[in-house]
Coordinates of N, CA and C in Angstrom, one line a residue:
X1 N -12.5 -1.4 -21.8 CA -13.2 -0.4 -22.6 C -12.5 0.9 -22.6
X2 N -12.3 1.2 -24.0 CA -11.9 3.2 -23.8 C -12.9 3.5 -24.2
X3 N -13.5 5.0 -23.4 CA -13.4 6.1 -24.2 C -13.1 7.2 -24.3
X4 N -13.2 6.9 -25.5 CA -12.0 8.1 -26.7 C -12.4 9.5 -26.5
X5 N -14.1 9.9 -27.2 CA -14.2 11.2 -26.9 C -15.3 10.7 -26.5
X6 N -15.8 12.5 -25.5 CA -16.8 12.4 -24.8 C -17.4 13.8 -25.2
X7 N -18.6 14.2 -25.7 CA -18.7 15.4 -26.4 C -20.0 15.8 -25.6
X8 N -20.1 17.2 -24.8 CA -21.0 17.7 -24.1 C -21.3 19.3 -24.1
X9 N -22.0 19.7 -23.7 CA -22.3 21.2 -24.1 C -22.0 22.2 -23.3
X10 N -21.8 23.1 -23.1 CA -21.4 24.3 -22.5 C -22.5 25.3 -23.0
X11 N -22.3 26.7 -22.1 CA -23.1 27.9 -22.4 C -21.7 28.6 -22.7
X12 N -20.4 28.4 -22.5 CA -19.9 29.4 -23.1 C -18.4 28.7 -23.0
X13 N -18.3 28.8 -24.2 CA -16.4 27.8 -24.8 C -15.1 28.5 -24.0
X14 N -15.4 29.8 -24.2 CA -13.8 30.5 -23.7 C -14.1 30.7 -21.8
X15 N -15.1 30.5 -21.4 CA -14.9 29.7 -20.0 C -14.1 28.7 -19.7
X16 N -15.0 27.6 -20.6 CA -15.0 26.7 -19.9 C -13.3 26.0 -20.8
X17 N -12.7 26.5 -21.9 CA -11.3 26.6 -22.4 C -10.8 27.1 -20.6
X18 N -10.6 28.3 -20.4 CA -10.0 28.6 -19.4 C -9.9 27.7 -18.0
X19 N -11.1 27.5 -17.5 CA -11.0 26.2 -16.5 C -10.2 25.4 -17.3
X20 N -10.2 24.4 -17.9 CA -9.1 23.1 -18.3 C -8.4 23.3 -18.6
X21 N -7.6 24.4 -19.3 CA -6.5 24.8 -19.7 C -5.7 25.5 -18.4
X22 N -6.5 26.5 -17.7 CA -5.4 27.2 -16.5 C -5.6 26.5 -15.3
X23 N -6.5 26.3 -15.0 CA -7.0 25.5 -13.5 C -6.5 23.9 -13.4
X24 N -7.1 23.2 -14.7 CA -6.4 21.7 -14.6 C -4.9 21.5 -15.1
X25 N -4.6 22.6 -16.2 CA -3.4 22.8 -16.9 C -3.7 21.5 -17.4
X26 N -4.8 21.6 -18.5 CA -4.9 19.8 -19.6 C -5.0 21.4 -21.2
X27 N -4.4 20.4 -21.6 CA -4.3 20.4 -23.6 C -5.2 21.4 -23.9
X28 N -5.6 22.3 -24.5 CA -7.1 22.6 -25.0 C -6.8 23.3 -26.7
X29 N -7.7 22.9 -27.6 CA -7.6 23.7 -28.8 C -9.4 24.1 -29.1
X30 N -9.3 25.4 -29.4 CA -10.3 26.1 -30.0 C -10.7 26.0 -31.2
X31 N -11.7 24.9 -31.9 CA -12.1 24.2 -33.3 C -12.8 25.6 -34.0
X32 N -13.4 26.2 -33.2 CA -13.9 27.2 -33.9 C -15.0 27.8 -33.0
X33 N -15.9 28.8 -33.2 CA -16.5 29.9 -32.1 C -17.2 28.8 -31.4
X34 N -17.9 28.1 -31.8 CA -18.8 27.4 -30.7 C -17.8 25.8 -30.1
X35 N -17.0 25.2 -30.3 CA -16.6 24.3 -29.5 C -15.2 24.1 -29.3
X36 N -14.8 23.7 -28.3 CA -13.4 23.2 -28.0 C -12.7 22.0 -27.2
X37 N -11.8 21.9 -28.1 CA -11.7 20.2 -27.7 C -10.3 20.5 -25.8
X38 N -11.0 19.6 -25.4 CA -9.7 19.3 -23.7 C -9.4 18.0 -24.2
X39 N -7.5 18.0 -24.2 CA -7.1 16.4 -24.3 C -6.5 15.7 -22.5
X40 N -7.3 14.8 -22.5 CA -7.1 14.0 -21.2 C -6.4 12.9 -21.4
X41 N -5.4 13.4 -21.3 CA -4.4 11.5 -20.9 C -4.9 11.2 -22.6
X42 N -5.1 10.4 -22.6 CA -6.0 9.4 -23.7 C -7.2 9.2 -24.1
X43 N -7.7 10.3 -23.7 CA -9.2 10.8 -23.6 C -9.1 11.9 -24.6
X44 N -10.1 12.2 -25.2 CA -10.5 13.8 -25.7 C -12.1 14.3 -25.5
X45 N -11.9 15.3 -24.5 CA -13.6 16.0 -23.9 C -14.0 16.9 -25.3
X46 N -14.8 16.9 -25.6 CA -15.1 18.1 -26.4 C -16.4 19.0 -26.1
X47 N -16.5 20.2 -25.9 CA -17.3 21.0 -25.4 C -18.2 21.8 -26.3
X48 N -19.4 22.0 -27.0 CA -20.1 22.2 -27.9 C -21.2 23.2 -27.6
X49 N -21.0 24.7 -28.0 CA -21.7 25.9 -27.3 C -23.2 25.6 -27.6
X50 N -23.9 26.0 -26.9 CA -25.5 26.3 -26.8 C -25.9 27.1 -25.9
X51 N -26.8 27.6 -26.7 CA -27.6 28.9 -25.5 C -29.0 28.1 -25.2
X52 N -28.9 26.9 -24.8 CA -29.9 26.5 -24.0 C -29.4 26.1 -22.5
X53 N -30.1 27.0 -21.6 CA -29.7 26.7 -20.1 C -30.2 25.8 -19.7
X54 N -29.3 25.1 -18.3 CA -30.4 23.9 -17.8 C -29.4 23.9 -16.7
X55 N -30.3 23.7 -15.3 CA -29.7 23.0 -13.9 C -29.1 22.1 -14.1
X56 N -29.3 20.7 -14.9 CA -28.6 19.5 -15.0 C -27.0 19.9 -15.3
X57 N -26.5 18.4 -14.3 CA -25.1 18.7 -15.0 C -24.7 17.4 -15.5
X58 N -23.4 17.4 -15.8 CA -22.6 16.2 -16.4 C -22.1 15.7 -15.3
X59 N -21.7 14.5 -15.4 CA -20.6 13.9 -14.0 C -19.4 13.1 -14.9
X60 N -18.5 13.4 -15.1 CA -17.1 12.7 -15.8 C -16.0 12.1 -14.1
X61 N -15.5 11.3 -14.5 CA -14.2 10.9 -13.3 C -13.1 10.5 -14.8
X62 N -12.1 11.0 -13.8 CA -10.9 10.9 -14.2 C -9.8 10.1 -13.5
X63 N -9.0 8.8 -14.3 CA -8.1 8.3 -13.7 C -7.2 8.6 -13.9
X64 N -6.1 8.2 -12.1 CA -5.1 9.0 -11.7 C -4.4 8.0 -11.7
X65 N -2.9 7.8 -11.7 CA -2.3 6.5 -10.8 C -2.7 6.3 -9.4
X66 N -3.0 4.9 -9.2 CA -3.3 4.6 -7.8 C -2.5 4.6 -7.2
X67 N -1.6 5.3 -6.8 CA -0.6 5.8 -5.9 C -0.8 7.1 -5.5
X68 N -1.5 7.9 -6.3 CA -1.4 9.4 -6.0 C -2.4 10.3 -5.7
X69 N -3.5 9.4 -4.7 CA -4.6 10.6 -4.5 C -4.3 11.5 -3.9
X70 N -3.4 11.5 -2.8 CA -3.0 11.8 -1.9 C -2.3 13.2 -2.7
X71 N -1.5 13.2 -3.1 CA -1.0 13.9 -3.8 C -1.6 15.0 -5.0
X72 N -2.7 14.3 -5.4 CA -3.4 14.8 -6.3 C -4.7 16.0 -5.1
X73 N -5.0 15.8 -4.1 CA -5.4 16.2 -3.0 C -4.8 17.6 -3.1
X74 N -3.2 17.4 -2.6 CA -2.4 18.6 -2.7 C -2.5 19.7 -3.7
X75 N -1.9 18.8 -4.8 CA -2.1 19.7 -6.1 C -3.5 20.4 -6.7
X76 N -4.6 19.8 -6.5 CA -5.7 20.4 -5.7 C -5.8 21.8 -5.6
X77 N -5.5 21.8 -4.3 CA -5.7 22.9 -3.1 C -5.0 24.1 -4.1
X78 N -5.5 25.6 -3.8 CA -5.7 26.7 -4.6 C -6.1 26.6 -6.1
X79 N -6.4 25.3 -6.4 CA -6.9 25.6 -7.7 C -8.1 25.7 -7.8
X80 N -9.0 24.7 -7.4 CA -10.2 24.7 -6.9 C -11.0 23.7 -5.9
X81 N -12.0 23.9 -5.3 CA -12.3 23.3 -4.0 C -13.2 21.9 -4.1
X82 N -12.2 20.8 -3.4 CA -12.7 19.6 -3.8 C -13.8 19.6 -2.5
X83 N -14.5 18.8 -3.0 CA -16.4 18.5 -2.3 C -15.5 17.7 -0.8
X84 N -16.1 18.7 0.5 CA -15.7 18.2 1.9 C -16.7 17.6 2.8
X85 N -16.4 16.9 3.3 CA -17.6 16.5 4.5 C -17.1 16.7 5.6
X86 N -17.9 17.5 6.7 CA -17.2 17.6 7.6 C -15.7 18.8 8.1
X87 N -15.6 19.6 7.1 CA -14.6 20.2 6.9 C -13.3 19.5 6.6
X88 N -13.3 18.3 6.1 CA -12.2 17.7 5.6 C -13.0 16.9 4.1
X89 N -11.2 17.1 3.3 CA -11.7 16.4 1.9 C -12.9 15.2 1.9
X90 N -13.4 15.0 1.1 CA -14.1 13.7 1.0 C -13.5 12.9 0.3
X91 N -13.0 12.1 1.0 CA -12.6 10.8 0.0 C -12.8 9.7 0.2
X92 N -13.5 9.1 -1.3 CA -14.8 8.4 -1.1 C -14.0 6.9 -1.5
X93 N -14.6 5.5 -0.5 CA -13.7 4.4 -0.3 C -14.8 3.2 -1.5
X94 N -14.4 2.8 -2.5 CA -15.3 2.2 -2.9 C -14.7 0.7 -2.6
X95 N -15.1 0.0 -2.0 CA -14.3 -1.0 -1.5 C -14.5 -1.8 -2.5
X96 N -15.6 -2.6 -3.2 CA -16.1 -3.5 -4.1 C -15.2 -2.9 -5.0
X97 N -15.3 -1.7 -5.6 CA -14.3 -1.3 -6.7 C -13.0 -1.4 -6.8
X98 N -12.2 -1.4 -5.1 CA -10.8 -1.2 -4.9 C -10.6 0.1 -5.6
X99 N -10.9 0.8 -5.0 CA -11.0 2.7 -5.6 C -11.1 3.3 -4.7
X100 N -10.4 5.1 -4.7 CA -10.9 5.7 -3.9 C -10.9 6.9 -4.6
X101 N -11.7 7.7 -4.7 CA -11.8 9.2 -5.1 C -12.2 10.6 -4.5
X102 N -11.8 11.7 -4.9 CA -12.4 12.9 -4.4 C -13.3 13.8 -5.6
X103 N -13.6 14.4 -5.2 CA -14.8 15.4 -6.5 C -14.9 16.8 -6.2
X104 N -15.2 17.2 -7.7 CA -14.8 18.7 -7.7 C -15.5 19.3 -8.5
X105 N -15.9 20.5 -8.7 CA -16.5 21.0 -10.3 C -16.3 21.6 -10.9
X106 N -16.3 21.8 -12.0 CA -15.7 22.6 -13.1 C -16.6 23.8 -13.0
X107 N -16.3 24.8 -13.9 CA -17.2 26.1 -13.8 C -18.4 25.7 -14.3
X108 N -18.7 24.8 -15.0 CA -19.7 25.2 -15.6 C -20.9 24.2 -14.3
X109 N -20.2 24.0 -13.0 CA -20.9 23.0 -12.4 C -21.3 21.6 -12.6
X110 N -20.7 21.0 -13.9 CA -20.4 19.5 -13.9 C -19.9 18.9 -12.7
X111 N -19.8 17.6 -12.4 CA -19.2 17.2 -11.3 C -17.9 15.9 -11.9
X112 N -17.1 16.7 -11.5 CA -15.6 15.7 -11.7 C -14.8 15.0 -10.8
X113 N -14.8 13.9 -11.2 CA -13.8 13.0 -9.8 C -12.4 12.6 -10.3
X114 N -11.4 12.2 -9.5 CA -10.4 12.0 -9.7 C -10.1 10.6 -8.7
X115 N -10.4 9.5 -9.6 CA -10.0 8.5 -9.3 C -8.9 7.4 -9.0
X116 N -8.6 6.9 -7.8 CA -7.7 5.6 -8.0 C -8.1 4.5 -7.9
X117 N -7.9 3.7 -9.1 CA -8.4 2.4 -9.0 C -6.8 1.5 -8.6
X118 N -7.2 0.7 -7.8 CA -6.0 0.3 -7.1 C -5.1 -1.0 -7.8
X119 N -6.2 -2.1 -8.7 CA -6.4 -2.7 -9.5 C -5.5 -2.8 -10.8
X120 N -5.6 -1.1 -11.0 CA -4.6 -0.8 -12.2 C -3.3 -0.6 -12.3
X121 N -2.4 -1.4 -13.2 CA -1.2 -1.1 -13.1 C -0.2 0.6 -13.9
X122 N -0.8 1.4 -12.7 CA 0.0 2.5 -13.5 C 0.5 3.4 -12.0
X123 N 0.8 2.8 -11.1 CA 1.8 3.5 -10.5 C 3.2 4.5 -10.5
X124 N 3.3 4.9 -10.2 CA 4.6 6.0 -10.4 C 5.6 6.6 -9.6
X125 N 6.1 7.5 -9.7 CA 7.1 7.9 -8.9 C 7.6 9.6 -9.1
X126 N 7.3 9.3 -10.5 CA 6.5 11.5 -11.0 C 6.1 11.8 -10.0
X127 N 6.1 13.4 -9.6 CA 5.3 14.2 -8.4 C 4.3 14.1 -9.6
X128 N 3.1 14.5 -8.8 CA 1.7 14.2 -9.6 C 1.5 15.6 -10.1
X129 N 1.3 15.6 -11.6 CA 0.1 16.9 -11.7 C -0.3 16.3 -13.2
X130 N -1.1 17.5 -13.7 CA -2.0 17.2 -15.0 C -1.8 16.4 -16.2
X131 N -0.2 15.6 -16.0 CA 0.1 14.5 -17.5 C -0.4 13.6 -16.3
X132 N -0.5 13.7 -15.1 CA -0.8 12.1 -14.2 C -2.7 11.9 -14.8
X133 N -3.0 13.0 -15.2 CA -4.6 12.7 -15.3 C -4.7 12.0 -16.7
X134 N -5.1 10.7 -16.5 CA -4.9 9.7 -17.1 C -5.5 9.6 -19.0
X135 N -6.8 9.8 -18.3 CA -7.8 9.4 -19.1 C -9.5 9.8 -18.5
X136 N -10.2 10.3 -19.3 CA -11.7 9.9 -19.1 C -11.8 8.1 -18.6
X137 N -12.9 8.0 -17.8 CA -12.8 6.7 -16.8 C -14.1 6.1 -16.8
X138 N -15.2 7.6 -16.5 CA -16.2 7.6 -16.4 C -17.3 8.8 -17.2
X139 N -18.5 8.4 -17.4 CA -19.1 9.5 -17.9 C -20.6 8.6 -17.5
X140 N -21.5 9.9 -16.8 CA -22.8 9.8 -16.3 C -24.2 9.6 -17.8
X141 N -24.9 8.4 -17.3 CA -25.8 8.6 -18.4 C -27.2 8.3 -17.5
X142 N -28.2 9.4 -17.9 CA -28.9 9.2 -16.9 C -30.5 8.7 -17.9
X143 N -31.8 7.4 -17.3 CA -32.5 7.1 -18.0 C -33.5 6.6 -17.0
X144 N -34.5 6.6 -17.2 CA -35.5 6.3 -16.5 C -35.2 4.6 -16.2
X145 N -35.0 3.9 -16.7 CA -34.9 2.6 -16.7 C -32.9 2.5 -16.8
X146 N -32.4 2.3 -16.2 CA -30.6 1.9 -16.1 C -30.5 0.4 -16.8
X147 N -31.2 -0.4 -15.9 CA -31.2 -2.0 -15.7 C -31.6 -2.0 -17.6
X148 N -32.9 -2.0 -18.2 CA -33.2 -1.9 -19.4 C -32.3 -1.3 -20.4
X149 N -31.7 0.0 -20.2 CA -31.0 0.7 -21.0 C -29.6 0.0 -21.4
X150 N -29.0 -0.3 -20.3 CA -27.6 -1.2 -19.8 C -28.0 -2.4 -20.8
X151 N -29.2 -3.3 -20.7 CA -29.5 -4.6 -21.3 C -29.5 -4.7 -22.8
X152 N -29.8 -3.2 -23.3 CA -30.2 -3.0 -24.4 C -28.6 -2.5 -25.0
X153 N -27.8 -1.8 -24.8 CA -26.2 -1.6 -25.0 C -25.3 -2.9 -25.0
X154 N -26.0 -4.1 -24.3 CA -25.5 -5.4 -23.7 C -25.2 -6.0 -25.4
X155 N -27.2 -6.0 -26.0 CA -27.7 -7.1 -26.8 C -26.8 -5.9 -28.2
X156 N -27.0 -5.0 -28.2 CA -26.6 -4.2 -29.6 C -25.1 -4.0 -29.6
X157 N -24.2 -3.9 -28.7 CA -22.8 -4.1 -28.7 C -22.2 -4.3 -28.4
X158 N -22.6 -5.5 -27.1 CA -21.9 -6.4 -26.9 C -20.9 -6.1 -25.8
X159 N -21.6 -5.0 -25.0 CA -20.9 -4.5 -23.7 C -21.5 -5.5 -22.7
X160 N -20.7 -5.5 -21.5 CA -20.4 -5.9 -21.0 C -20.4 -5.4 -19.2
X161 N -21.5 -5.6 -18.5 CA -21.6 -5.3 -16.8 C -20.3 -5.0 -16.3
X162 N -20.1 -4.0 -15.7 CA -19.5 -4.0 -14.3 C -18.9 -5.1 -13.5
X163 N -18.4 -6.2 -13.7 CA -18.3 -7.0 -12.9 C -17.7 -6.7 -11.4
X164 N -17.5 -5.4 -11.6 CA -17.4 -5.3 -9.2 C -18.3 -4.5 -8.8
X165 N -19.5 -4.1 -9.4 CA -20.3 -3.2 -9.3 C -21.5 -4.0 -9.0
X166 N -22.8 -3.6 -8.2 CA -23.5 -4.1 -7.8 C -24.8 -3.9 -8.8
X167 N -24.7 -4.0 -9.8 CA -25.9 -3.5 -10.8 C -27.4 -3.7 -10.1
X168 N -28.0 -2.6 -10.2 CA -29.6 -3.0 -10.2 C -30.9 -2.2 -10.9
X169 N -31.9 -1.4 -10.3 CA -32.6 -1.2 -11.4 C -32.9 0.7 -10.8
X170 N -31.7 0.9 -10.1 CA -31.6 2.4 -9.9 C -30.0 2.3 -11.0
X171 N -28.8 2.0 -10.8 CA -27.7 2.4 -11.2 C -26.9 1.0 -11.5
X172 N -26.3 1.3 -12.9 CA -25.6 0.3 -13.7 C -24.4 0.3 -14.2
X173 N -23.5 -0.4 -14.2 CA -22.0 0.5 -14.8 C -21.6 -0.8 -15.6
X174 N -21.4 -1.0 -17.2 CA -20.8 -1.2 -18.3 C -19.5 -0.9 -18.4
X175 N -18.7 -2.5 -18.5 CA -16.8 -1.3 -19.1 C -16.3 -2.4 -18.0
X176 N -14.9 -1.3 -17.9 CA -14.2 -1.7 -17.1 C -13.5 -0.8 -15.9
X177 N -12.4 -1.1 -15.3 CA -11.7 0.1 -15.2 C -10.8 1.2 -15.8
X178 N -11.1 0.8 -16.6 CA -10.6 1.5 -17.8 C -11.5 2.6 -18.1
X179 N -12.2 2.4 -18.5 CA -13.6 2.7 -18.9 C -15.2 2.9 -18.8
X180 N -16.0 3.4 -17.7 CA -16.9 3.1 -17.6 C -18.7 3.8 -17.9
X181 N -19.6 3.3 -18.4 CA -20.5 4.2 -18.5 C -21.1 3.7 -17.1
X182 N -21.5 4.8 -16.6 CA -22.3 5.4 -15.2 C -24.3 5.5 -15.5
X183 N -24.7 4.1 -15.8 CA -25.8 4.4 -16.0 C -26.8 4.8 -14.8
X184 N -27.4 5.9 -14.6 CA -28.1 6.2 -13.4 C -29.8 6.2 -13.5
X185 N -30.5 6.1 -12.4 CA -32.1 6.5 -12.9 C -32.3 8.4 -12.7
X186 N -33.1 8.8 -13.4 CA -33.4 10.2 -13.7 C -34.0 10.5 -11.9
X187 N -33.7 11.5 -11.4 CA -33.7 12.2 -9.9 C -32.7 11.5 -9.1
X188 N -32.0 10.6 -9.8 CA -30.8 9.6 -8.2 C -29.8 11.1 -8.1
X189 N -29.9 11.4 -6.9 CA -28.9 12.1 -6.9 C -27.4 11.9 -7.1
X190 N -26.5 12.7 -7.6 CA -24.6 12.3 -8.4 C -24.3 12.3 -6.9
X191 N -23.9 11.1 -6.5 CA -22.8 11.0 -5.1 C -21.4 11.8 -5.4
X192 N -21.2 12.6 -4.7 CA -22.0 12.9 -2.9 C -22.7 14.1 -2.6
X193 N -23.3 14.6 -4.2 CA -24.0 15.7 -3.4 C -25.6 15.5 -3.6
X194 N -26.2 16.4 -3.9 CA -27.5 16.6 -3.4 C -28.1 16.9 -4.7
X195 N -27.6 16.7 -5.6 CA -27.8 16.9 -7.0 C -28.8 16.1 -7.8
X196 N -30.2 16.3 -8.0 CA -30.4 14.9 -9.0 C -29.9 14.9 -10.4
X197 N -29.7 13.6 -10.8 CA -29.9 13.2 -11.8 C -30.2 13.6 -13.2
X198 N -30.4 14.4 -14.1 CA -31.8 14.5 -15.0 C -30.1 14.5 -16.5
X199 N -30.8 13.8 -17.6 CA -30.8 13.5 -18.8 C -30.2 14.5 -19.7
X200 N -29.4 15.1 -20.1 CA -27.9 15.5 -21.0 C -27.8 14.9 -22.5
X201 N -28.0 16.0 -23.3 CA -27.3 15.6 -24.7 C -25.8 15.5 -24.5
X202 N -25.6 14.2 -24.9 CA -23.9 13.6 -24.5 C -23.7 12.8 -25.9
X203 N -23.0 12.8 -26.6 CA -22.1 11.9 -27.7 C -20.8 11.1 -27.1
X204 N -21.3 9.9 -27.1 CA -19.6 9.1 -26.5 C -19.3 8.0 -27.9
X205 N -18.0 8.4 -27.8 CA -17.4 7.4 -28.9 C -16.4 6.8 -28.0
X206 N -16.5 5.3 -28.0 CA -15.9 4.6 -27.5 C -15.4 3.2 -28.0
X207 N -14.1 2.4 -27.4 CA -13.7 1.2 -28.3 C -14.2 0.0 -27.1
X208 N -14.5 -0.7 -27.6 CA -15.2 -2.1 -27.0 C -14.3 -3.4 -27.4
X209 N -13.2 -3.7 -26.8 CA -12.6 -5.1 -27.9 C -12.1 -4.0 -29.1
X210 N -12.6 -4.8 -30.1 CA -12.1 -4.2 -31.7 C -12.9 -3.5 -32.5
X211 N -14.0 -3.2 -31.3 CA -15.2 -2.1 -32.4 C -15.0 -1.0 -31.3
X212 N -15.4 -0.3 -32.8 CA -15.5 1.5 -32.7 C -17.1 1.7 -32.6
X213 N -17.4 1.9 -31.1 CA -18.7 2.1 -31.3 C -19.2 3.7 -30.9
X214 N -20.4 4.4 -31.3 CA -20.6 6.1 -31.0 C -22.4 5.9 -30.4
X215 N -22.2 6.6 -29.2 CA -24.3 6.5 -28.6 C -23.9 7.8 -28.5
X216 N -25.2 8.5 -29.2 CA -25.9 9.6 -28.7 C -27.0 9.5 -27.9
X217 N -26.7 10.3 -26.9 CA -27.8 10.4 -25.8 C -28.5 11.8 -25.9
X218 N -29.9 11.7 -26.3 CA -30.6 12.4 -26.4 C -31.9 12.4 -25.3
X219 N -31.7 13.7 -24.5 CA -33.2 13.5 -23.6 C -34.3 13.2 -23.5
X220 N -34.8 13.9 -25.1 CA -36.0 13.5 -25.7 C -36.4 11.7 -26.0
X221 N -35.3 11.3 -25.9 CA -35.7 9.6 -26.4 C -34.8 8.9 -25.0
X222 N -34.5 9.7 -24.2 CA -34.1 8.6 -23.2 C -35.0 8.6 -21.6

């Protein structure tokens, strides 16, 4: 599974342009006063102004070559501060997934990971920096019911479980490695912080096989 774009809201464009553009050093064009597109690898974020505040954030992961967390760690450091435990990085071992990642946030306090799936064949030999960030990988969807929600995305288009993921009726993942939606229950807190959960106007367009499929996620109906 790709996806292609992932479209989310901001309080303010020429911030949150600046984080992805000077801090991650990724693509950015200004569509016009209220939104701007970030191109990822093979991904395109798009960022959509509103002056409606809210504590909730987004949670996106980004794939790396599985060769280069380590590296991506480095390149890191003075740009912005990846989430530590203990006074050392966190980097988090998903064994069932064959993955490992670190996490970080953007200004607007989304939470972003940088993942290796080990699985994938995109190793390298480039020093790592921002053409290595691959693609959007992941994107958080958060619903009172995951297990139901997931079932219901199953029967209408034909997605497809997680198969190294432990699905149940807190947290569910659709896709692949490639690809995955992050279905969560509303208060689970975003591993590894302390964060709950809560529900995001999100637009994802994504390809499934040979369809072009688009969910809007609206809070009021989820």
């Amino acid at each position: 599974m790709t996806l292609e774009t992932i479209e989310i809201t901001t309080t303010n464009c020429n911030v949150i342009k600046d984080f992805y553009e000077n801090i991650l050093e990724l693509p950015s064009e200004i569509i016009d006063e209220k939104s701007v597109i970030i191109t990822i690898g093979n991904s395109t974020l798009k960022f959509i102004e509103t002056q409606e505040k809210s504590k909730s954030i987004y949670h996106l992961a980004f794939n790396i070559p599985k060769n280069k967390l380590e590296e991506a760690i480095q390149w890191s450091k003075n740009r912005m501060e990846l989430i530590e435990k203990k006074n050392e990085v966190l980097i988090a071992d998903f064994e069932s997934w064959n993955a490992n990642s670190v996490y970080f946030f953007d200004c607007d306090g989304n939470l972003l990971e940088f993942i290796a799936r080990h699985d994938l064949d995109n190793a390298t030999t480039e020093p790592f920096g921002s053409n290595q960030i691959l693609n959007i990988s992941e994107i958080g969807i958060v619903t009172e019911k995951p297990n139901d929600y997931a079932q219901d995305l199953m029967e209408k288009y034909g997605l497809q479980l997680f198969e190294k993921n432990q699905n149940s009726e807190i947290f569910s993942a659709l896709g692949d490695d490639n690809g995955l939606l992050i279905v969560v229950k509303s208060k689970r807190n975003w591993f590894p912080t302390e964060i709950p959960a809560e529900s995001k106007w999100t637009r994802i367009k994504l390809q499934h096989l040979d369809k072009k499929i688009e969910l809007d996620i609206n809070p009021t109906n989820n």
